[in-house]
Short mmCIF file of N, CA and C in Angstrom, two decimals:
data_model
loop_
_atom_site.label_atom_id
_atom_site.label_comp_id
_atom_site.label_asym_id
_atom_site.label_seq_id
_atom_site.Cartn_x
_atom_site.Cartn_y
_atom_site.Cartn_z
N MET A 1 0.83 -1.30 0.31
CA MET A 1 0.19 0.07 -0.16
C MET A 1 0.66 1.36 -0.26
N THR A 2 2.07 1.09 0.71
CA THR A 2 2.65 2.46 0.67
C THR A 2 3.11 2.74 -0.63
N LYS A 3 3.67 1.69 -1.13
CA LYS A 3 4.05 1.84 -2.49
C LYS A 3 3.13 2.69 -3.41
N ILE A 4 2.40 1.72 -3.42
CA ILE A 4 0.92 2.61 -3.98
C ILE A 4 0.65 4.24 -3.93
N LEU A 5 0.52 4.28 -2.42
CA LEU A 5 0.58 5.69 -2.38
C LEU A 5 1.57 6.76 -2.73
N TYR A 6 2.69 6.27 -2.76
CA TYR A 6 3.99 7.02 -2.97
C TYR A 6 3.82 7.31 -5.32
N GLU A 7 3.59 5.97 -5.47
CA GLU A 7 3.24 5.82 -6.80
C GLU A 7 2.54 6.97 -7.41
N GLN A 8 1.03 7.43 -6.54
CA GLN A 8 -0.28 8.38 -6.49
C GLN A 8 -0.12 10.10 -6.51
N GLY A 9 1.47 9.82 -5.27
CA GLY A 9 2.01 11.43 -4.95
C GLY A 9 1.26 11.52 -4.09
N TYR A 10 1.07 10.63 -2.73
CA TYR A 10 0.01 10.90 -1.71
C TYR A 10 1.39 11.36 -0.65
N ILE A 11 2.20 10.66 -0.87
CA ILE A 11 3.26 10.68 0.43
C ILE A 11 4.84 11.03 -0.49
N LEU A 12 5.44 11.28 0.45
CA LEU A 12 7.07 12.18 -0.25
C LEU A 12 7.71 10.87 -0.60
N ALA A 13 8.19 10.38 0.49
CA ALA A 13 8.97 9.29 0.85
C ALA A 13 8.79 8.12 1.26
N TYR A 14 9.45 6.88 1.76
CA TYR A 14 9.02 5.75 2.53
C TYR A 14 10.42 5.15 2.96
N LYS A 15 10.69 4.54 4.29
CA LYS A 15 12.01 4.11 4.12
C LYS A 15 11.62 2.81 5.34
N PHE A 16 12.02 1.54 4.87
CA PHE A 16 11.75 -0.13 5.41
C PHE A 16 12.95 0.12 6.47
N ASP A 17 12.09 0.31 7.58
CA ASP A 17 13.88 0.33 9.25
C ASP A 17 13.19 -0.57 10.23
N LYS A 18 13.96 -1.02 11.09
CA LYS A 18 13.91 -1.67 12.29
C LYS A 18 14.26 -0.97 13.63
N ASP A 19 13.57 -0.93 14.37
CA ASP A 19 13.26 -0.54 15.85
C ASP A 19 14.55 -0.79 16.59
N GLU A 20 14.99 -0.45 17.55
CA GLU A 20 15.81 -0.79 19.32
C GLU A 20 15.55 -2.45 18.76
N LYS A 21 14.43 -2.66 19.02
CA LYS A 21 14.54 -5.13 19.10
C LYS A 21 14.47 -5.33 18.06
N GLY A 22 14.43 -4.59 17.25
CA GLY A 22 14.40 -5.29 15.65
C GLY A 22 13.17 -6.08 15.33
N HIS A 23 12.08 -4.80 15.59
CA HIS A 23 11.24 -5.49 15.03
C HIS A 23 10.24 -4.56 13.28
N PRO A 24 10.09 -4.75 12.76
CA PRO A 24 10.34 -4.49 11.21
C PRO A 24 9.38 -3.14 11.61
N SER A 25 9.37 -1.73 10.65
CA SER A 25 8.34 -0.90 10.54
C SER A 25 8.66 0.31 9.23
N ILE A 26 7.46 0.90 9.40
CA ILE A 26 7.70 1.66 7.74
C ILE A 26 7.93 3.15 8.15
N LYS A 27 8.79 3.97 8.13
CA LYS A 27 8.62 5.45 7.96
C LYS A 27 8.07 5.91 6.55
N ILE A 28 7.07 7.04 6.89
CA ILE A 28 6.47 7.28 6.01
C ILE A 28 6.65 9.28 6.02
N ALA A 29 7.12 9.89 5.15
CA ALA A 29 6.95 11.10 4.98
C ALA A 29 5.97 11.70 4.64
N LEU A 30 5.10 12.39 4.97
CA LEU A 30 3.97 12.54 4.00
C LEU A 30 4.23 13.94 3.62
N LYS A 31 2.97 13.99 2.59
CA LYS A 31 3.86 15.14 1.57
C LYS A 31 2.24 16.44 2.21
N TRP A 32 3.13 17.48 2.08
CA TRP A 32 1.95 18.71 1.92
C TRP A 32 1.90 20.16 1.48
N ASP A 33 1.43 21.24 1.38
CA ASP A 33 1.73 22.06 0.75
C ASP A 33 1.92 23.32 1.62
N PRO A 34 3.30 23.63 1.69
CA PRO A 34 3.40 24.74 2.71
C PRO A 34 3.21 26.05 2.88
N ALA A 35 2.60 26.24 1.42
CA ALA A 35 2.06 27.39 1.51
C ALA A 35 0.54 27.68 2.45
N THR A 36 -0.37 26.50 1.74
CA THR A 36 -1.55 26.57 2.61
C THR A 36 -1.56 25.63 3.69
N LYS A 37 -0.53 25.09 4.35
CA LYS A 37 -0.67 24.17 5.30
C LYS A 37 -1.58 22.65 5.21
N THR A 38 -2.00 22.12 4.32
CA THR A 38 -2.93 21.30 3.80
C THR A 38 -1.56 19.98 3.94
N ASN A 39 -2.06 18.52 3.95
CA ASN A 39 -1.78 17.60 3.65
C ASN A 39 -2.31 17.30 2.42
N ALA A 40 -1.44 16.56 1.74
CA ALA A 40 -1.62 15.91 0.35
C ALA A 40 -3.02 14.95 0.38
N ILE A 41 -2.77 14.09 1.18
CA ILE A 41 -3.69 13.01 1.75
C ILE A 41 -4.97 13.93 2.80
N LYS A 42 -6.19 13.82 2.19
CA LYS A 42 -7.36 14.88 2.73
C LYS A 42 -8.51 13.82 3.53
N ASP A 43 -8.50 12.80 3.27
CA ASP A 43 -9.25 11.52 3.99
C ASP A 43 -8.37 9.97 3.39
N LEU A 44 -8.58 9.44 4.58
CA LEU A 44 -8.25 7.86 4.43
C LEU A 44 -8.88 7.20 5.24
N LYS A 45 -10.49 6.40 4.35
CA LYS A 45 -11.43 5.80 5.01
C LYS A 45 -11.36 3.82 4.39
N ARG A 46 -10.81 3.36 6.04
CA ARG A 46 -11.34 2.17 5.41
C ARG A 46 -12.75 1.39 5.17
N VAL A 47 -12.35 0.60 4.31
CA VAL A 47 -13.98 -0.09 3.61
C VAL A 47 -14.10 -1.42 3.91
N SER A 48 -13.57 -2.38 3.90
CA SER A 48 -13.00 -3.57 4.05
C SER A 48 -12.54 -4.10 5.55
N ARG A 49 -13.66 -4.83 6.40
CA ARG A 49 -12.77 -4.31 7.80
C ARG A 49 -12.92 -6.31 8.39
N PRO A 50 -12.41 -6.97 9.06
CA PRO A 50 -12.46 -8.48 9.42
C PRO A 50 -13.58 -8.75 9.37
N GLY A 51 -14.68 -7.96 9.92
CA GLY A 51 -15.87 -8.20 10.61
C GLY A 51 -17.28 -8.28 9.06
N LEU A 52 -16.73 -7.76 7.97
CA LEU A 52 -17.42 -7.40 7.18
C LEU A 52 -16.71 -6.73 5.78
N ARG A 53 -16.28 -7.91 5.03
CA ARG A 53 -15.57 -7.99 3.92
C ARG A 53 -16.24 -7.43 2.77
N ARG A 54 -15.45 -6.39 2.21
CA ARG A 54 -16.26 -5.30 0.72
C ARG A 54 -15.52 -6.28 -0.48
N TYR A 55 -16.01 -6.57 -1.61
CA TYR A 55 -15.94 -7.27 -3.11
C TYR A 55 -16.67 -6.25 -3.63
N ALA A 56 -15.93 -6.23 -4.89
CA ALA A 56 -16.35 -5.39 -6.26
C ALA A 56 -15.78 -5.82 -7.21
N SER A 57 -16.68 -6.28 -8.30
CA SER A 57 -16.22 -6.61 -9.45
C SER A 57 -15.51 -5.63 -10.59
N VAL A 58 -15.69 -6.15 -11.66
CA VAL A 58 -15.00 -5.56 -12.34
C VAL A 58 -15.43 -4.43 -12.65
N SER A 59 -16.92 -4.61 -13.47
CA SER A 59 -18.39 -3.67 -13.42
C SER A 59 -18.59 -3.06 -12.39
N ASP A 60 -18.49 -2.97 -11.31
CA ASP A 60 -18.74 -2.89 -9.55
C ASP A 60 -17.76 -1.89 -9.04
N MET A 61 -16.58 -1.99 -9.71
CA MET A 61 -15.61 -1.21 -9.22
C MET A 61 -15.48 -0.05 -8.63
N PRO A 62 -15.34 1.04 -7.12
CA PRO A 62 -16.18 2.26 -6.99
C PRO A 62 -14.95 2.83 -7.12
N ARG A 63 -15.36 4.26 -7.71
CA ARG A 63 -14.95 5.64 -8.27
C ARG A 63 -15.03 6.53 -7.18
N VAL A 64 -13.75 6.69 -6.63
CA VAL A 64 -13.24 7.54 -5.78
C VAL A 64 -13.88 9.14 -5.90
N LEU A 65 -14.69 9.82 -5.25
CA LEU A 65 -15.12 11.25 -5.84
C LEU A 65 -14.83 12.02 -7.01
N ASN A 66 -15.61 11.22 -7.76
CA ASN A 66 -15.64 10.79 -9.40
C ASN A 66 -14.49 10.70 -10.04
N GLY A 67 -13.27 10.10 -9.67
CA GLY A 67 -12.10 9.77 -10.08
C GLY A 67 -11.00 10.61 -9.50
N LEU A 68 -11.62 11.82 -8.34
CA LEU A 68 -10.32 12.49 -7.91
C LEU A 68 -9.75 11.53 -7.37
N GLY A 69 -9.83 10.86 -6.53
CA GLY A 69 -9.23 10.02 -5.46
C GLY A 69 -8.71 8.46 -5.64
N ILE A 70 -8.61 7.63 -4.75
CA ILE A 70 -8.27 6.48 -5.81
C ILE A 70 -8.74 5.27 -4.54
N ALA A 71 -8.86 3.99 -4.87
CA ALA A 71 -9.40 2.97 -4.00
C ALA A 71 -8.03 1.90 -3.86
N ILE A 72 -7.38 1.54 -2.86
CA ILE A 72 -7.30 0.66 -2.79
C ILE A 72 -7.74 -0.68 -2.83
N VAL A 73 -7.65 -1.90 -3.63
CA VAL A 73 -8.14 -3.25 -3.98
C VAL A 73 -7.05 -4.01 -4.09
N SER A 74 -7.32 -5.47 -3.37
CA SER A 74 -6.31 -6.57 -3.12
C SER A 74 -7.29 -7.66 -4.47
N THR A 75 -6.58 -7.81 -5.20
CA THR A 75 -6.88 -8.64 -6.62
C THR A 75 -6.30 -10.32 -6.42
N SER A 76 -6.23 -10.97 -7.29
CA SER A 76 -5.61 -12.20 -7.15
C SER A 76 -4.19 -11.66 -8.12
N LYS A 77 -3.89 -10.44 -8.58
CA LYS A 77 -2.87 -10.34 -9.08
C LYS A 77 -2.05 -9.04 -8.33
N GLY A 78 -2.69 -9.34 -7.16
CA GLY A 78 -1.54 -8.11 -6.25
C GLY A 78 -2.57 -7.23 -5.76
N ILE A 79 -1.93 -6.44 -5.10
CA ILE A 79 -2.74 -5.28 -4.57
C ILE A 79 -2.13 -3.69 -5.44
N MET A 80 -3.25 -2.89 -5.90
CA MET A 80 -3.66 -2.13 -6.91
C MET A 80 -4.53 -1.19 -6.65
N THR A 81 -4.82 0.14 -7.75
CA THR A 81 -5.64 1.02 -7.74
C THR A 81 -6.77 0.56 -8.50
N ASP A 82 -7.79 1.27 -8.17
CA ASP A 82 -9.39 0.82 -8.99
C ASP A 82 -8.75 0.93 -10.11
N ALA A 83 -8.22 2.01 -10.84
CA ALA A 83 -7.71 2.37 -12.28
C ALA A 83 -7.13 1.18 -12.72
N LYS A 84 -6.04 0.58 -11.97
CA LYS A 84 -5.20 -0.40 -12.80
C LYS A 84 -6.27 -1.88 -12.62
N ALA A 85 -7.23 -1.49 -11.88
CA ALA A 85 -8.06 -3.26 -11.17
C ALA A 85 -9.18 -3.30 -13.15
N ARG A 86 -9.36 -2.22 -13.29
CA ARG A 86 -10.07 -1.97 -14.45
C ARG A 86 -9.53 -1.90 -15.55
N GLN A 87 -8.58 -1.98 -15.44
CA GLN A 87 -7.40 -2.01 -17.09
C GLN A 87 -6.72 -3.61 -16.95
N GLU A 88 -6.65 -4.32 -15.71
CA GLU A 88 -6.35 -5.84 -15.53
C GLU A 88 -7.59 -6.65 -16.21
N ASN A 89 -8.89 -6.28 -15.92
CA ASN A 89 -10.12 -6.68 -15.65
C ASN A 89 -10.36 -7.34 -14.70
N VAL A 90 -9.64 -7.22 -13.14
CA VAL A 90 -9.87 -8.19 -12.40
C VAL A 90 -10.42 -7.22 -11.34
N GLY A 91 -11.10 -7.93 -10.29
CA GLY A 91 -12.37 -7.66 -9.22
C GLY A 91 -11.49 -8.15 -7.92
N GLY A 92 -11.95 -7.66 -7.07
CA GLY A 92 -11.27 -8.01 -5.67
C GLY A 92 -12.05 -7.26 -4.61
N GLU A 93 -11.28 -7.31 -3.19
CA GLU A 93 -11.41 -6.74 -2.06
C GLU A 93 -11.00 -5.42 -1.66
N VAL A 94 -11.97 -4.48 -1.84
CA VAL A 94 -11.65 -3.03 -1.71
C VAL A 94 -11.41 -2.83 -0.04
N LEU A 95 -9.81 -2.32 0.19
CA LEU A 95 -8.95 -2.33 1.10
C LEU A 95 -9.97 -0.56 1.64
N CYS A 96 -9.63 0.07 0.79
CA CYS A 96 -9.47 1.40 1.47
C CYS A 96 -9.92 2.63 0.01
N TYR A 97 -10.61 4.16 0.80
CA TYR A 97 -10.68 5.29 -0.18
C TYR A 97 -9.27 5.82 0.03
N ILE A 98 -8.60 6.92 -0.54
CA ILE A 98 -8.21 7.41 -0.55
C ILE A 98 -8.31 8.64 -1.27
N TYR A 99 -8.66 9.98 -0.66
CA TYR A 99 -8.51 11.74 -1.61
C TYR A 99 -8.14 12.85 -0.31
#
């Protein structure tokens, strides 16, 4: 998911690291506009939960804010955005909406 957010321009940089106990962690530098002091990510909404999984076929793939945001989808071909899932013609579990 971090790689997708980086490729779509929502985060500035990321680095895989380990803490002092050796546990893996990810350090993420968020992108923001210095003039208006606003983040690039306005809202991140979790869609699928352990108690209620949300699946979408190619024809029912959600569009976030009429194409201004992205939906991250877990498919049989890996984790990808909604636009790439439509392009690959695969459906899957909708993980979250980002805009």
